[in-house]
């Protein structure tokens, strides 16, 4: 099975970084958010038993970093029960093949994301013309060819249950990608939002570098369906999350989160949707 796994032919290290790169924070007990260059991964588990699940798989070339942060929190030689992907963009699957080979664990993703994870379908071209800054202009460099996890990736169970995380449910939050999911834990209203919305304005390279906090819609240059993206943010806002970890930017909580989400929903067109760009113009 291992031999079947390949990255796309355009897979490569992307030279991008932020001030938070390499930092880990235990956001609530048992939930670790670790920043790799400009993207976050989450470890969800119990340091006492060493059982954990990894959510997302970082940037290209980050496998050693992910293994070492896993061992730091869950013990030497520890390995997760599974890897759950919020979606299959290059910055969320960058180390997944090395990790599957190292840990021999299954990967789960939404059914609609599987064509991008089994070598069948590339993602649409990033929109370098979208209103925005340096990151959008860099986006043609981003890998978009599908990776192929072969038989190592499975679709998430249809009922919303999350393998090995009985307290969580997954919620389909498309728009940024067709099979994008978020993870929610009802007991403390913890939300892992992936790229459904982010807490840094990605269009400005400056803000990615400094990770200045700002509740924003999904990263613009890769988002293809703005209507679905808006509905997804509205659905997440209805959950009234108390703490949120997003794919990019810092974890946020409390009124900063509730107020920011309310504004994002009410003024989605102004705040999140770019004024111009091919995925905007195509839909109008
Ligand atoms: Zn993404
Ligand atoms: Zn992302």
Coordinates of C-alpha atoms and ligand atoms in Angstrom, one line a residue:
X1 CA 0.0 0.0 0.0
X2 CA 2.8 2.4 0.8
X3 CA 4.2 2.3 -2.7
X4 CA 0.9 3.7 -4.0
X5 CA 1.3 7.0 -2.1
X6 CA 2.6 10.0 -4.1
X7 CA 2.5 13.7 -3.9
X8 CA 1.5 15.7 -7.0
X9 CA 4.3 16.5 -9.5
X10 CA 4.2 20.1 -8.5
X11 CA 4.8 19.3 -4.8
X12 CA 7.4 21.6 -3.3
X13 CA 8.6 23.4 -0.2
X14 CA 7.0 26.9 -0.1
X15 CA 9.2 29.6 1.4
X16 CA 6.8 31.3 3.7
X17 CA 6.9 32.0 7.3
X18 CA 5.3 33.8 10.2
X19 CA 6.3 35.0 13.6
X20 CA 4.4 32.1 15.1
X21 CA 6.2 29.4 13.1
X22 CA 7.4 26.6 15.3
X23 CA 5.2 27.6 18.3
X24 CA 2.9 25.3 20.1
X25 CA 0.1 26.3 22.5
X26 CA -2.2 24.0 24.6
X27 CA -5.4 25.9 23.9
X28 CA -7.5 24.0 26.3
X29 CA -6.3 20.8 28.2
X30 CA -5.5 18.1 25.7
X31 CA -5.8 20.4 22.6
X32 CA -2.5 21.5 21.2
X33 CA -2.3 24.0 18.3
X34 CA 1.1 24.0 16.6
X35 CA 2.1 26.4 13.8
X36 CA 4.2 25.2 10.9
X37 CA 5.4 28.2 8.8
X38 CA 1.9 29.8 8.2
X39 CA -0.5 26.9 8.9
X40 CA -1.8 25.2 12.1
X41 CA -2.1 21.6 13.0
X42 CA -4.0 20.3 16.0
X43 CA -3.2 17.5 18.3
X44 CA -6.3 16.3 20.3
X45 CA -5.6 13.8 23.0
X46 CA -4.9 12.7 26.5
X47 CA -1.3 13.1 27.7
X48 CA -1.9 10.6 30.5
X49 CA -2.8 7.7 28.1
X50 CA -0.9 9.0 25.1
X51 CA -3.9 8.5 22.9
X52 CA -4.3 11.3 20.4
X53 CA -5.6 12.2 16.9
X54 CA -3.8 14.6 14.5
X55 CA -5.9 17.2 12.6
X56 CA -4.3 18.3 9.4
X57 CA -0.8 17.6 8.2
X58 CA 1.1 20.8 7.7
X59 CA 3.3 22.3 5.0
X60 CA 5.4 20.3 2.6
X61 CA 8.5 19.1 4.4
X62 CA 7.2 19.3 7.9
X63 CA 6.9 15.6 8.9
X64 CA 9.8 15.7 11.4
X65 CA 8.4 18.8 13.0
X66 CA 5.0 17.2 13.4
X67 CA 6.5 13.9 14.8
X68 CA 8.6 15.8 17.3
X69 CA 5.7 18.0 18.6
X70 CA 3.6 14.8 18.9
X71 CA 6.3 13.1 20.9
X72 CA 6.8 16.2 23.1
X73 CA 3.1 16.2 24.2
X74 CA 2.3 12.5 24.0
X75 CA 5.6 10.7 24.7
X76 CA 8.5 9.3 22.8
X77 CA 7.4 6.9 20.1
X78 CA 3.8 7.9 20.4
X79 CA 1.6 7.9 17.3
X80 CA -1.9 9.1 16.7
X81 CA -4.9 6.8 16.2
X82 CA -5.8 8.6 13.0
X83 CA -5.2 11.7 10.9
X84 CA -8.3 13.8 10.2
X85 CA -8.1 16.3 7.3
X86 CA -10.2 19.4 7.3
X87 CA -9.5 19.5 3.5
X88 CA -6.8 18.5 1.1
X89 CA -5.1 21.8 0.2
X90 CA -1.3 21.5 0.0
X91 CA -0.8 23.4 3.3
X92 CA -2.9 20.9 5.2
X93 CA -1.6 17.7 3.6
X94 CA 2.1 18.7 3.2
X95 CA 3.6 15.9 5.3
X96 CA 0.8 13.4 5.3
X97 CA 2.5 10.7 3.2
X98 CA 5.7 10.7 5.4
X99 CA 3.4 10.6 8.5
X100 CA 1.3 7.7 7.2
X101 CA 4.5 5.8 6.4
X102 CA 6.0 6.5 9.8
X103 CA 3.0 5.9 11.9
X104 CA 1.0 3.5 9.8
X105 CA -2.3 5.2 10.6
X106 CA -5.5 5.8 8.6
X107 CA -6.4 9.2 7.2
X108 CA -10.0 10.4 7.1
X109 CA -11.5 13.2 5.0
X110 CA -14.9 14.1 3.6
X111 CA -16.1 12.1 0.7
X112 CA -16.1 15.1 -1.7
X113 CA -12.4 15.7 -0.9
X114 CA -11.3 12.2 -1.8
X115 CA -10.7 12.9 -5.5
X116 CA -8.0 15.4 -4.4
X117 CA -6.5 12.8 -2.1
X118 CA -6.5 9.8 -4.3
X119 CA -4.8 11.2 -7.4
X120 CA -7.9 11.8 -9.4
X121 CA -8.5 15.5 -9.6
X122 CA -6.4 18.6 -9.2
X123 CA -7.7 21.6 -7.3
X124 CA -8.8 24.5 -9.5
X125 CA -6.0 27.0 -10.2
X126 CA -5.5 29.5 -7.4
X127 CA -6.7 32.9 -8.3
X128 CA -3.6 35.1 -8.5
X129 CA -5.7 38.0 -9.9
X130 CA -8.0 38.1 -6.9
X131 CA -8.1 41.4 -4.9
X132 CA -5.4 41.1 -2.4
X133 CA -1.7 41.2 -1.7
X134 CA 1.5 39.2 -2.0
X135 CA 0.1 35.8 -1.0
X136 CA -2.4 35.9 -3.8
X137 CA 0.3 36.8 -6.2
X138 CA 2.5 33.9 -4.9
X139 CA -0.4 31.5 -5.2
X140 CA 0.4 30.2 -8.7
X141 CA 3.4 28.5 -7.0
X142 CA 1.2 26.5 -4.7
X143 CA 0.9 22.8 -5.4
X144 CA -2.6 21.9 -6.6
X145 CA -2.0 18.5 -8.2
X146 CA -3.8 15.8 -6.2
X147 CA -1.8 13.7 -3.8
X148 CA -2.5 10.0 -3.8
X149 CA -3.0 8.3 -0.5
X150 CA -4.3 5.2 -2.2
X151 CA -6.0 2.9 0.2
X152 CA -4.8 4.8 3.3
X153 CA -7.5 7.5 3.1
X154 CA -11.1 6.8 4.0
X155 CA -14.2 8.9 4.0
X156 CA -15.6 10.1 7.3
X157 CA -18.6 8.2 8.6
X158 CA -21.8 9.8 7.2
X159 CA -23.5 10.5 10.6
X160 CA -21.0 13.2 11.8
X161 CA -19.1 11.0 14.2
X162 CA -15.3 11.4 14.2
X163 CA -13.2 8.3 14.3
X164 CA -11.4 8.1 17.7
X165 CA -12.9 11.4 18.9
X166 CA -16.2 10.4 20.4
X167 CA -16.8 13.9 21.9
X168 CA -16.5 15.6 18.5
X169 CA -18.7 15.8 15.4
X170 CA -17.7 16.9 12.0
X171 CA -19.7 19.5 10.1
X172 CA -19.6 19.9 6.3
X173 CA -18.5 23.4 5.6
X174 CA -17.9 23.7 1.9
X175 CA -17.0 26.8 -0.1
X176 CA -13.3 27.0 0.4
X177 CA -13.1 23.5 -0.9
X178 CA -15.9 21.1 -1.8
X179 CA -15.3 18.6 1.0
X180 CA -14.1 21.0 3.7
X181 CA -15.1 20.1 7.2
X182 CA -15.0 21.6 10.6
X183 CA -14.9 19.8 14.0
X184 CA -17.0 20.7 16.9
X185 CA -17.1 19.5 20.6
X186 CA -20.4 20.4 22.2
X187 CA -19.4 20.0 25.8
X188 CA -17.1 23.1 25.7
X189 CA -18.1 24.5 22.3
X190 CA -14.6 24.1 20.9
X191 CA -14.5 24.6 17.2
X192 CA -11.7 23.6 14.8
X193 CA -12.7 25.6 11.8
X194 CA -10.0 24.7 9.3
X195 CA -10.1 27.3 6.5
X196 CA -13.8 27.9 6.7
X197 CA -12.8 31.2 8.3
X198 CA -9.3 32.3 9.5
X199 CA -8.0 34.7 12.2
X200 CA -5.5 36.3 9.9
X201 CA -6.0 38.3 6.7
X202 CA -4.1 36.1 4.3
X203 CA -4.3 38.5 1.4
X204 CA -1.8 40.8 3.1
X205 CA 1.6 39.2 3.2
X206 CA 2.5 41.6 6.0
X207 CA -0.3 40.2 8.2
X208 CA 0.6 36.6 7.5
X209 CA 4.1 37.4 8.6
X210 CA 3.1 39.1 11.8
X211 CA -0.1 36.9 12.3
X212 CA -2.0 40.0 13.3
X213 CA -5.3 38.8 14.5
X214 CA -8.3 39.5 12.3
X215 CA -11.4 37.4 11.9
X216 CA -11.7 36.9 8.1
X217 CA -13.4 34.7 5.6
X218 CA -11.6 31.7 4.0
X219 CA -8.3 32.4 2.1
X220 CA -9.4 34.2 -1.0
X221 CA -7.0 32.9 -3.7
X222 CA -8.1 29.2 -3.1
X223 CA -11.8 29.7 -2.4
X224 CA -14.0 28.8 -5.3
X225 CA -17.6 29.0 -4.1
X226 CA -18.4 32.1 -2.1
X227 CA -22.1 31.4 -1.6
X228 CA -21.3 28.1 0.0
X229 CA -18.5 29.7 2.0
X230 CA -20.9 32.2 3.4
X231 CA -23.5 29.6 4.4
X232 CA -20.7 27.6 6.1
X233 CA -19.6 30.5 8.2
X234 CA -23.3 31.2 9.1
X235 CA -23.7 27.6 10.2
X236 CA -20.6 27.8 12.4
X237 CA -21.7 31.0 13.9
X238 CA -25.0 29.4 14.9
X239 CA -23.0 26.9 17.0
X240 CA -21.9 29.8 19.2
X241 CA -18.3 28.5 19.6
X242 CA -16.5 29.5 22.8
X243 CA -13.0 28.7 21.5
X244 CA -11.8 28.4 17.9
X245 CA -8.7 27.2 16.3
X246 CA -8.5 28.0 12.6
X247 CA -6.1 26.8 9.9
X248 CA -4.3 30.1 9.8
X249 CA -3.8 32.6 12.6
X250 CA -4.1 32.4 16.4
X251 CA -6.7 30.6 18.4
X252 CA -9.4 33.0 19.6
X253 CA -12.2 32.9 22.2
X254 CA -14.8 34.8 24.0
X255 CA -16.3 38.0 22.8
X256 CA -13.6 38.6 20.3
X257 CA -14.7 35.3 18.6
X258 CA -18.5 35.8 19.0
X259 CA -18.4 39.5 18.0
X260 CA -16.0 38.8 15.1
X261 CA -18.1 35.9 13.8
X262 CA -21.3 38.0 14.0
X263 CA -19.7 40.7 11.9
X264 CA -18.3 38.2 9.5
X265 CA -21.8 36.7 8.9
X266 CA -23.6 40.0 8.7
X267 CA -21.0 41.6 6.4
X268 CA -19.6 38.6 4.6
X269 CA -19.7 40.3 1.2
X270 CA -17.7 43.3 2.5
X271 CA -15.3 41.5 4.8
X272 CA -14.7 38.2 3.1
X273 CA -15.7 38.2 -0.6
X274 CA -13.1 39.9 -2.8
X275 CA -14.2 42.8 -4.9
X276 CA -12.8 41.1 -8.0
X277 CA -11.3 37.8 -9.0
X278 CA -12.2 34.9 -11.3
X279 CA -14.2 33.0 -8.8
X280 CA -16.2 36.1 -7.9
X281 CA -16.8 37.2 -11.5
X282 CA -17.7 33.7 -12.7
X283 CA -20.6 33.5 -10.2
X284 CA -22.1 36.9 -11.0
Ligands
LIG1 ZN1 -7.3 25.7 2.3
LIG2 ZN1 -5.0 26.6 4.5

